[in-house]
Amino acid sequence: MSKTISGFSKLSKSKKIDWIVNTNFSNPENASQILKQYWNTDDKIQQLHDEFIENTITNYYLPLGVAPNFLINNKLYTIPMAIEESSVVAAASKAAKFWLDRGGFKTSVISTTKIGQVHFMYYGDFETLHNYFKTIKSKLISDSSPISKNMEKRGGGIIDIELRNKTEDIDGYYQLHASFETLDAMGANFINSCLEQFAKTFKTEALTFESFTEEEKKIQIVMSILSNYVPDCLVRAEVSCKFEDLSDNPSISGKEFANKFVQAVNIAEIEPYRAVTHNKGIMNGIDAVILATGNDFRAVEAGVHAYASRHGKYSSLTHAKIENGIFTFWIEIPLALGTVGGLTGLHPLVKLALEMLHKPSAKELMQIVAVAGLAQNFAALRSLTTTGIQQGHMKMHLMNILNQFEANDQEKITLTEYFKTNTVTHSAVVDAIKRLRVKS
Ligand code: MEV
């Protein structure tokens, strides 16, 4: 059982560890040693990581892999991916190579608008509120100019502010619904700072607006926050080829494969149980690149799944069709990303990942990330509709099972060779290790 403690955040890192290991572990020394094993030997790098969050006690590693051979709008990329799940990087690499020989990926950014809202309560006459909003709107924007002037110099800033009446849903509830262009920044801090300034101006100026009654002057600000739902920050990625070029597997013709593939996508479009798993596979690719490039995967996940439900039923993020003998497979997805600010200029591996991608703008990164999602979905559906997912998946999982049994290098070589021609299952691997160890 854990204990309560006050003043924990004020303890030094080693005192925090002492308290944790002594209160929670039967072998405190061993726990402490594991935590310290993951400290970086370079004190400066460790301090950088310590200061990303609060109460840091150690680092949590994820593998950073790369998927080469991505041809996107005729430009080649090696995509960095931070992920713990075996098969994901291998699948992305396979899909990249497959489409490299068929013209690569074509992408475009559809829109880049982000949204933030001031939620407030007002219990008076709507017409008077509307007049107040019209009177005050330009001041809302000009009072925010100390925050927005740098963004404006670069071509971004506040696009518009609308007054939205939500009283049909909640009595007295209104919003200032604002739209923003944040260029290469994800923009959360910029948007939230602007919103808090709008709220301040909106509340203060109401006190001297003559048409308001004394009661109406008392506007209550509930909260000011950006929205992670970004249906107007949208990117599209697509692959296409003649359907006869679609199969490189002699056991299935291009036409048969194309038809089966489209059926699989159609199922994910109408069946939520399948759509969730289908989209999870897409997010395997997307999250891995988002993490590697220091972006906020929780924001992206929340926005993407809301978008997948925008017609009132959870559905596929990808689509496929065959028209005039041409197979086309595409994704349209909302992605609010940044290539400046946040971790992008701080975390050495994030900087490296962005350099690997030729220092992309946010718009370019949106396109690369959408491609990673599409490629991942292509690879998953290709396996699912032909060999089944387990064949490839268990091959990649083999190393995890071998590591679980602390196989040495020679055992790994022998068993990897053996399982090139034998089906990998957990029990088959365990039996094979046992047999090998009995022999030697
Ligand atoms: C596993 O992480 C992802 C898949 O389940 C995706 C899918 O079913 O499309 C293979």
Coordinates of C-alpha atoms and ligand atoms in Angstrom, one line a residue:
M1 CA 0.0 0.0 0.0
S2 CA 1.3 3.4 -0.9
K3 CA 1.4 6.2 1.8
T4 CA 0.5 9.9 1.5
I5 CA 3.2 12.5 1.7
S6 CA 3.2 16.3 1.7
G7 CA 6.0 18.4 0.2
F8 CA 7.0 15.6 -2.2
S9 CA 7.7 18.0 -5.1
K10 CA 10.2 19.9 -2.9
L11 CA 12.4 16.9 -2.2
S12 CA 15.5 16.4 -4.3
K13 CA 15.4 13.7 -7.0
S14 CA 17.4 11.2 -4.9
K15 CA 15.2 11.8 -1.8
K16 CA 12.1 11.3 -4.0
I17 CA 13.5 8.0 -5.1
D18 CA 14.4 7.0 -1.6
W19 CA 10.8 7.7 -0.4
I20 CA 9.3 5.8 -3.4
V21 CA 11.4 2.7 -3.2
N22 CA 11.1 2.5 0.6
T23 CA 7.4 2.8 0.6
N24 CA 6.4 0.7 -2.4
F25 CA 9.0 -2.0 -3.0
S26 CA 10.0 -5.2 -1.2
N27 CA 13.5 -4.8 -2.6
P28 CA 14.2 -1.0 -2.4
E29 CA 17.8 -1.3 -3.5
N30 CA 16.9 -3.2 -6.7
A31 CA 14.1 -0.7 -7.5
S32 CA 16.4 2.2 -7.0
Q33 CA 19.1 0.6 -9.1
I34 CA 16.6 0.1 -12.0
L35 CA 15.4 3.7 -11.9
K36 CA 19.0 5.0 -11.9
Q37 CA 20.1 2.6 -14.7
Y38 CA 18.0 4.7 -17.1
W39 CA 19.6 8.1 -16.1
N40 CA 21.6 9.6 -18.9
T41 CA 25.3 9.7 -18.2
D42 CA 25.5 13.2 -19.6
D43 CA 24.2 15.4 -16.7
K44 CA 23.1 18.2 -19.0
I45 CA 20.9 15.8 -21.1
Q46 CA 19.5 14.4 -17.9
Q47 CA 18.7 17.8 -16.5
L48 CA 16.9 18.7 -19.7
H49 CA 14.7 15.6 -19.4
D50 CA 14.2 16.2 -15.6
E51 CA 12.9 19.6 -16.4
F52 CA 10.4 18.6 -19.1
I53 CA 7.9 17.6 -16.4
E54 CA 7.6 17.6 -12.6
N55 CA 8.7 14.9 -10.1
T56 CA 11.0 13.2 -12.7
I57 CA 12.7 10.2 -11.3
T58 CA 14.1 8.6 -14.4
N59 CA 13.6 8.3 -18.2
Y60 CA 11.2 6.0 -19.9
Y61 CA 12.7 4.7 -23.2
L62 CA 10.8 3.9 -26.3
P63 CA 12.6 2.6 -29.4
L64 CA 13.1 5.1 -32.2
G65 CA 13.0 3.3 -35.5
V66 CA 13.0 4.5 -39.1
A67 CA 11.0 3.5 -42.2
P68 CA 13.0 4.4 -45.4
N69 CA 11.8 4.7 -49.0
F70 CA 8.8 7.0 -48.6
L71 CA 8.2 8.8 -51.9
I72 CA 5.9 11.7 -51.1
N73 CA 5.1 14.2 -53.9
N74 CA 8.2 12.9 -55.7
K75 CA 10.5 13.6 -52.7
L76 CA 12.1 10.8 -50.7
Y77 CA 11.8 10.6 -47.0
T78 CA 13.1 8.3 -44.2
I79 CA 10.4 8.5 -41.6
P80 CA 11.4 8.4 -37.9
M81 CA 9.0 6.4 -35.7
A82 CA 8.9 6.1 -31.9
I83 CA 6.9 3.1 -30.9
E84 CA 7.0 0.0 -28.7
E85 CA 4.8 -2.3 -30.9
S86 CA 6.7 -4.8 -33.0
S87 CA 5.7 -5.0 -36.7
V88 CA 4.7 -1.4 -37.1
V89 CA 8.0 -0.1 -38.5
A90 CA 8.4 -3.2 -40.6
A91 CA 4.9 -2.8 -42.0
A92 CA 5.5 0.9 -42.8
S93 CA 8.8 0.1 -44.5
K94 CA 7.1 -2.6 -46.6
A95 CA 4.2 -0.3 -47.6
A96 CA 6.7 2.5 -48.5
K97 CA 8.7 0.2 -50.8
F98 CA 5.5 -1.2 -52.4
W99 CA 4.3 2.3 -53.3
L100 CA 7.8 3.5 -54.3
D101 CA 7.5 1.2 -57.3
R102 CA 4.0 2.5 -58.1
G103 CA 4.5 6.3 -58.1
G104 CA 4.6 6.9 -54.3
F105 CA 2.2 9.0 -52.2
K106 CA 0.5 12.2 -53.3
T107 CA -0.6 14.6 -50.6
S108 CA -2.1 18.0 -50.1
V109 CA -3.0 20.2 -47.2
I110 CA -6.7 21.1 -47.4
S111 CA -6.9 23.7 -44.6
T112 CA -5.0 24.9 -41.5
T113 CA -7.5 26.7 -39.3
K114 CA -7.5 26.0 -35.6
I115 CA -10.3 26.8 -33.1
G116 CA -10.5 28.2 -29.5
Q117 CA -13.5 29.2 -27.4
V118 CA -14.4 31.4 -24.5
H119 CA -17.3 29.8 -22.8
F120 CA -19.5 32.2 -20.8
M121 CA -22.9 32.7 -19.2
Y122 CA -25.2 35.6 -19.7
Y123 CA -28.9 35.7 -18.7
G124 CA -30.2 38.8 -20.4
D125 CA -31.6 39.9 -23.8
F126 CA -29.8 38.2 -26.8
E127 CA -30.1 41.3 -29.1
T128 CA -28.3 43.5 -26.6
L129 CA -25.6 40.9 -26.2
H130 CA -25.2 40.7 -30.0
N131 CA -25.0 44.5 -30.2
Y132 CA -22.4 44.5 -27.5
F133 CA -20.4 41.8 -29.3
K134 CA -20.5 43.8 -32.6
T135 CA -19.3 46.9 -30.7
I136 CA -16.5 45.2 -28.8
K137 CA -15.2 42.7 -31.5
S138 CA -12.5 45.0 -32.9
K139 CA -11.3 45.8 -29.3
L140 CA -11.1 42.1 -28.5
I141 CA -8.7 41.7 -31.4
S142 CA -6.7 45.0 -30.8
D143 CA -6.3 44.2 -27.1
S144 CA -4.7 40.9 -28.1
S145 CA -2.2 42.5 -30.5
P146 CA 0.8 42.3 -28.0
I147 CA 0.2 38.5 -28.1
S148 CA -0.6 38.2 -31.8
K149 CA 1.8 40.8 -33.4
N150 CA 4.7 38.4 -34.0
M151 CA 2.4 35.7 -35.4
E152 CA 0.8 38.4 -37.7
K153 CA 4.2 39.5 -38.9
R154 CA 4.8 36.0 -40.2
G155 CA 1.3 35.8 -41.9
G156 CA -0.8 34.2 -39.2
G157 CA -2.9 35.3 -36.2
I158 CA -6.5 35.7 -35.3
I159 CA -8.8 34.9 -38.3
D160 CA -12.2 35.7 -36.8
I161 CA -14.3 35.7 -33.7
E162 CA -18.0 34.7 -33.7
L163 CA -20.6 35.0 -31.0
R164 CA -22.4 31.6 -30.7
N165 CA -25.7 31.2 -28.9
K166 CA -25.8 27.8 -27.2
T167 CA -28.9 28.5 -25.0
E168 CA -30.8 25.7 -26.6
D169 CA -28.4 23.2 -25.0
I170 CA -27.7 25.0 -21.7
D171 CA -29.7 28.0 -20.3
G172 CA -27.6 31.2 -20.5
Y173 CA -24.6 29.5 -22.3
Y174 CA -22.8 31.4 -25.1
Q175 CA -19.4 31.2 -26.7
L176 CA -16.8 33.4 -28.3
H177 CA -15.8 31.0 -31.0
A178 CA -12.5 32.1 -32.5
S179 CA -10.5 30.8 -35.4
F180 CA -6.7 31.1 -35.8
E181 CA -3.8 30.5 -38.2
T182 CA -0.7 29.4 -36.2
L183 CA 1.6 28.6 -39.2
D184 CA 4.5 26.3 -38.0
A185 CA 3.5 26.3 -34.4
M186 CA 0.9 23.9 -33.0
G187 CA -0.3 27.1 -31.4
A188 CA -1.8 25.9 -28.1
N189 CA -0.1 28.6 -26.0
F190 CA -0.7 31.3 -28.6
I191 CA -4.4 30.4 -28.9
N192 CA -5.0 30.1 -25.1
S193 CA -3.3 33.4 -24.4
C194 CA -5.4 35.2 -27.0
L195 CA -8.6 33.6 -25.6
E196 CA -7.7 34.6 -22.0
Q197 CA -7.2 38.2 -23.3
F198 CA -10.6 38.1 -25.2
A199 CA -12.3 36.9 -22.0
K200 CA -10.7 39.7 -19.9
T201 CA -11.7 42.4 -22.4
F202 CA -15.2 40.9 -22.9
K203 CA -15.9 40.9 -19.2
T204 CA -14.4 44.2 -18.3
E205 CA -15.9 46.3 -21.2
A206 CA -19.4 44.8 -20.4
L207 CA -19.3 46.8 -17.1
T208 CA -19.5 50.1 -19.1
F209 CA -21.7 49.1 -22.0
E210 CA -24.7 51.4 -21.6
S211 CA -27.4 49.2 -23.2
F212 CA -26.8 46.4 -20.6
T213 CA -28.9 46.4 -17.4
E214 CA -27.0 46.1 -14.2
E215 CA -27.7 42.3 -14.2
E216 CA -26.7 41.9 -17.9
K217 CA -23.3 43.6 -17.2
K218 CA -22.4 40.6 -15.0
I219 CA -21.1 38.3 -17.7
Q220 CA -19.6 35.1 -16.2
I221 CA -16.6 33.7 -17.9
V222 CA -16.6 29.9 -17.4
M223 CA -13.3 29.0 -19.2
S224 CA -11.1 29.9 -22.2
I225 CA -9.4 27.1 -24.0
L226 CA -8.4 25.9 -27.5
S227 CA -10.3 23.0 -29.1
N228 CA -8.4 19.9 -30.1
Y229 CA -11.2 19.2 -32.6
V230 CA -9.7 20.6 -35.8
P231 CA -11.9 19.6 -38.7
D232 CA -10.6 22.6 -40.7
C233 CA -7.0 21.7 -40.2
L234 CA -7.1 18.9 -42.7
V235 CA -4.7 16.9 -44.8
R236 CA -5.2 14.4 -47.6
A237 CA -2.8 11.6 -48.7
E238 CA -3.4 9.2 -51.5
V239 CA -2.0 6.3 -53.4
S240 CA -3.3 4.9 -56.7
C241 CA -2.3 2.4 -59.4
K242 CA -3.9 0.2 -62.1
F243 CA -5.5 -2.6 -60.2
E244 CA -3.6 -5.3 -62.1
D245 CA -0.4 -3.8 -60.6
L246 CA -1.6 -4.1 -57.1
S247 CA -0.6 -7.7 -56.3
D248 CA 2.9 -8.9 -56.0
N249 CA 1.7 -12.1 -54.5
P250 CA 1.2 -15.0 -57.1
S251 CA -1.6 -16.5 -55.0
I252 CA -4.0 -13.6 -55.6
S253 CA -4.6 -11.5 -58.7
G254 CA -4.4 -7.7 -58.6
K255 CA -8.2 -7.5 -59.4
E256 CA -9.1 -9.9 -56.7
F257 CA -6.9 -8.2 -54.1
A258 CA -8.2 -4.7 -55.1
N259 CA -11.8 -6.0 -54.6
K260 CA -11.1 -7.6 -51.3
F261 CA -9.2 -4.5 -50.1
V262 CA -12.1 -2.2 -51.0
Q263 CA -14.5 -4.5 -49.2
A264 CA -12.3 -4.4 -46.1
V265 CA -12.4 -0.5 -46.2
N266 CA -16.2 -0.5 -46.8
I267 CA -16.7 -2.7 -43.7
A268 CA -14.7 -0.2 -41.6
E269 CA -16.8 2.6 -43.0
I270 CA -20.1 1.1 -41.8
E271 CA -19.1 -1.1 -38.8
P272 CA -17.9 0.7 -35.7
Y273 CA -16.4 -2.4 -34.1
R274 CA -14.2 -2.8 -37.1
A275 CA -13.6 0.9 -37.6
V276 CA -12.0 1.4 -34.2
T277 CA -9.4 -1.4 -34.9
H278 CA -8.9 -0.2 -38.5
N279 CA -8.3 3.4 -37.2
K280 CA -6.1 2.1 -34.4
G281 CA -3.9 0.6 -37.0
I282 CA -3.7 4.0 -38.8
M283 CA -2.8 5.6 -35.4
N284 CA 0.1 3.1 -35.0
G285 CA 1.8 5.0 -37.9
I286 CA 0.5 8.4 -37.0
D287 CA 1.4 8.4 -33.2
A288 CA 4.8 7.0 -33.9
V289 CA 5.8 9.9 -36.1
I290 CA 4.0 12.4 -33.8
L291 CA 6.0 11.2 -30.8
A292 CA 9.3 11.1 -32.8
T293 CA 8.7 14.7 -33.8
G294 CA 7.8 16.0 -30.3
N295 CA 4.1 16.6 -31.1
D296 CA 1.2 16.1 -28.8
F297 CA -0.2 12.6 -29.6
R298 CA -3.1 13.0 -27.1
A299 CA -4.4 16.1 -28.9
V300 CA -4.1 14.4 -32.2
E301 CA -5.8 11.2 -31.0
A302 CA -8.7 13.2 -29.5
G303 CA -9.2 15.3 -32.6
V304 CA -8.9 12.3 -35.0
H305 CA -11.4 10.1 -33.3
A306 CA -13.9 13.0 -33.0
Y307 CA -13.5 13.5 -36.7
A308 CA -14.1 9.8 -37.4
S309 CA -17.5 10.3 -35.6
R310 CA -18.4 13.5 -37.3
H311 CA -21.4 12.0 -39.1
G312 CA -22.9 10.7 -35.9
K313 CA -21.4 7.2 -36.2
Y314 CA -17.7 6.1 -35.7
S315 CA -16.3 5.3 -39.1
S316 CA -13.1 4.7 -41.1
L317 CA -10.6 7.4 -41.6
T318 CA -9.4 5.9 -44.9
H319 CA -11.4 5.3 -48.1
A320 CA -10.8 3.1 -51.2
K321 CA -12.4 2.8 -54.7
I322 CA -11.8 1.1 -58.0
E323 CA -12.8 3.3 -61.0
N324 CA -12.0 2.6 -64.6
G325 CA -9.5 -0.1 -63.6
I326 CA -7.7 2.3 -61.2
F327 CA -7.4 1.5 -57.5
T328 CA -7.3 4.6 -55.3
F329 CA -6.8 4.5 -51.5
W330 CA -6.8 7.7 -49.5
I331 CA -7.0 9.3 -46.0
E332 CA -8.4 12.7 -45.0
I333 CA -7.4 13.5 -41.4
P334 CA -7.3 16.5 -39.1
L335 CA -3.8 17.1 -37.7
A336 CA -2.8 20.2 -35.7
L337 CA 1.0 19.9 -35.6
G338 CA 4.0 22.1 -34.9
T339 CA 7.6 22.1 -36.1
V340 CA 8.6 25.1 -33.9
G341 CA 8.0 25.6 -30.2
G342 CA 7.3 23.0 -27.6
L343 CA 9.7 20.1 -27.5
T344 CA 10.8 20.7 -31.1
G345 CA 13.7 22.9 -30.2
L346 CA 14.5 21.2 -26.9
H347 CA 14.6 17.5 -27.2
P348 CA 17.8 16.4 -29.0
L349 CA 16.1 13.4 -30.6
V350 CA 13.2 15.4 -31.7
K351 CA 15.5 17.9 -33.4
L352 CA 17.3 15.0 -35.1
A353 CA 14.0 13.5 -36.3
L354 CA 12.9 16.8 -37.8
E355 CA 16.3 17.1 -39.5
M356 CA 15.9 13.6 -40.9
L357 CA 12.6 14.9 -42.4
H358 CA 14.5 17.8 -44.0
K359 CA 13.3 20.3 -41.4
P360 CA 9.6 20.3 -42.5
S361 CA 7.1 23.2 -42.1
A362 CA 4.0 22.2 -40.1
K363 CA 2.2 21.7 -43.4
E364 CA 4.9 19.4 -44.7
L365 CA 4.8 17.4 -41.4
M366 CA 1.0 17.1 -41.7
Q367 CA 1.5 15.4 -45.1
I368 CA 4.3 13.1 -43.9
V369 CA 2.2 12.0 -40.8
A370 CA -0.9 11.4 -43.0
V371 CA 1.2 9.2 -45.3
A372 CA 2.5 7.2 -42.3
G373 CA -1.1 6.6 -41.3
L374 CA -2.2 5.6 -44.8
A375 CA 0.9 3.3 -45.3
Q376 CA 0.2 1.6 -42.0
N377 CA -3.4 1.0 -42.9
F378 CA -2.4 -0.3 -46.3
A379 CA 0.1 -2.8 -44.8
A380 CA -2.5 -4.0 -42.2
L381 CA -5.3 -4.5 -44.7
R382 CA -2.9 -6.2 -47.1
S383 CA -2.0 -8.7 -44.5
L384 CA -5.5 -9.1 -43.2
T385 CA -7.1 -9.7 -46.6
T386 CA -4.3 -12.1 -47.8
T387 CA -2.1 -14.0 -45.3
G388 CA -3.8 -13.0 -42.1
I389 CA -2.1 -10.6 -39.6
Q390 CA -0.5 -13.2 -37.3
Q391 CA 2.1 -14.5 -39.8
G392 CA 4.0 -11.2 -40.0
H393 CA 3.1 -10.1 -36.5
M394 CA 4.3 -13.3 -34.8
K395 CA 7.6 -13.2 -36.8
M396 CA 8.3 -9.8 -35.4
H397 CA 7.1 -10.8 -32.0
L398 CA 9.5 -13.7 -32.0
M399 CA 12.3 -11.5 -30.7
N400 CA 10.2 -10.4 -27.8
I401 CA 9.5 -14.0 -26.8
L402 CA 13.2 -14.9 -27.1
N403 CA 14.1 -11.9 -24.9
Q404 CA 11.5 -12.9 -22.4
F405 CA 13.4 -16.2 -22.1
E406 CA 16.7 -14.5 -22.0
A407 CA 17.9 -16.2 -25.2
N408 CA 21.6 -15.6 -25.9
D409 CA 22.9 -14.4 -29.3
Q410 CA 23.5 -17.9 -30.7
E411 CA 20.1 -19.1 -29.6
K412 CA 18.5 -16.1 -31.3
I413 CA 20.4 -16.8 -34.6
T414 CA 19.4 -20.5 -34.5
L415 CA 15.8 -19.9 -33.6
T416 CA 15.3 -17.0 -36.1
E417 CA 16.5 -19.3 -38.8
Y418 CA 14.2 -22.2 -37.6
F419 CA 11.2 -19.9 -37.6
K420 CA 11.7 -18.7 -41.1
T421 CA 10.1 -22.0 -42.2
N422 CA 8.0 -22.8 -39.1
T423 CA 4.9 -21.1 -37.8
V424 CA 5.6 -18.8 -34.8
T425 CA 3.3 -19.2 -31.8
H426 CA 4.1 -18.5 -28.2
S427 CA 4.1 -22.2 -27.3
A428 CA 6.1 -23.2 -30.5
V429 CA 8.9 -20.8 -29.5
V430 CA 8.9 -21.9 -25.9
D431 CA 9.2 -25.6 -27.0
A432 CA 11.9 -24.7 -29.5
I433 CA 14.0 -22.9 -26.8
K434 CA 13.6 -25.9 -24.5
R435 CA 14.6 -28.4 -27.1
L436 CA 17.6 -26.3 -28.0
R437 CA 18.7 -25.9 -24.4
V438 CA 18.3 -29.7 -23.7
K439 CA 20.5 -30.4 -26.8
S440 CA 23.3 -28.1 -25.7
Ligands
MEV1 C1 -2.6 -3.8 -34.6 O1 -1.8 -2.9 -33.8 C2 -3.3 -3.1 -35.7 C3 -4.3 -3.9 -36.5 O2 -5.2 -4.5 -35.7 C4 -5.0 -2.9 -37.4 C5 -6.1 -3.5 -38.2 O3 -6.7 -4.5 -37.8 O4 -6.4 -2.9 -39.3 C6 -3.5 -4.9 -37.3

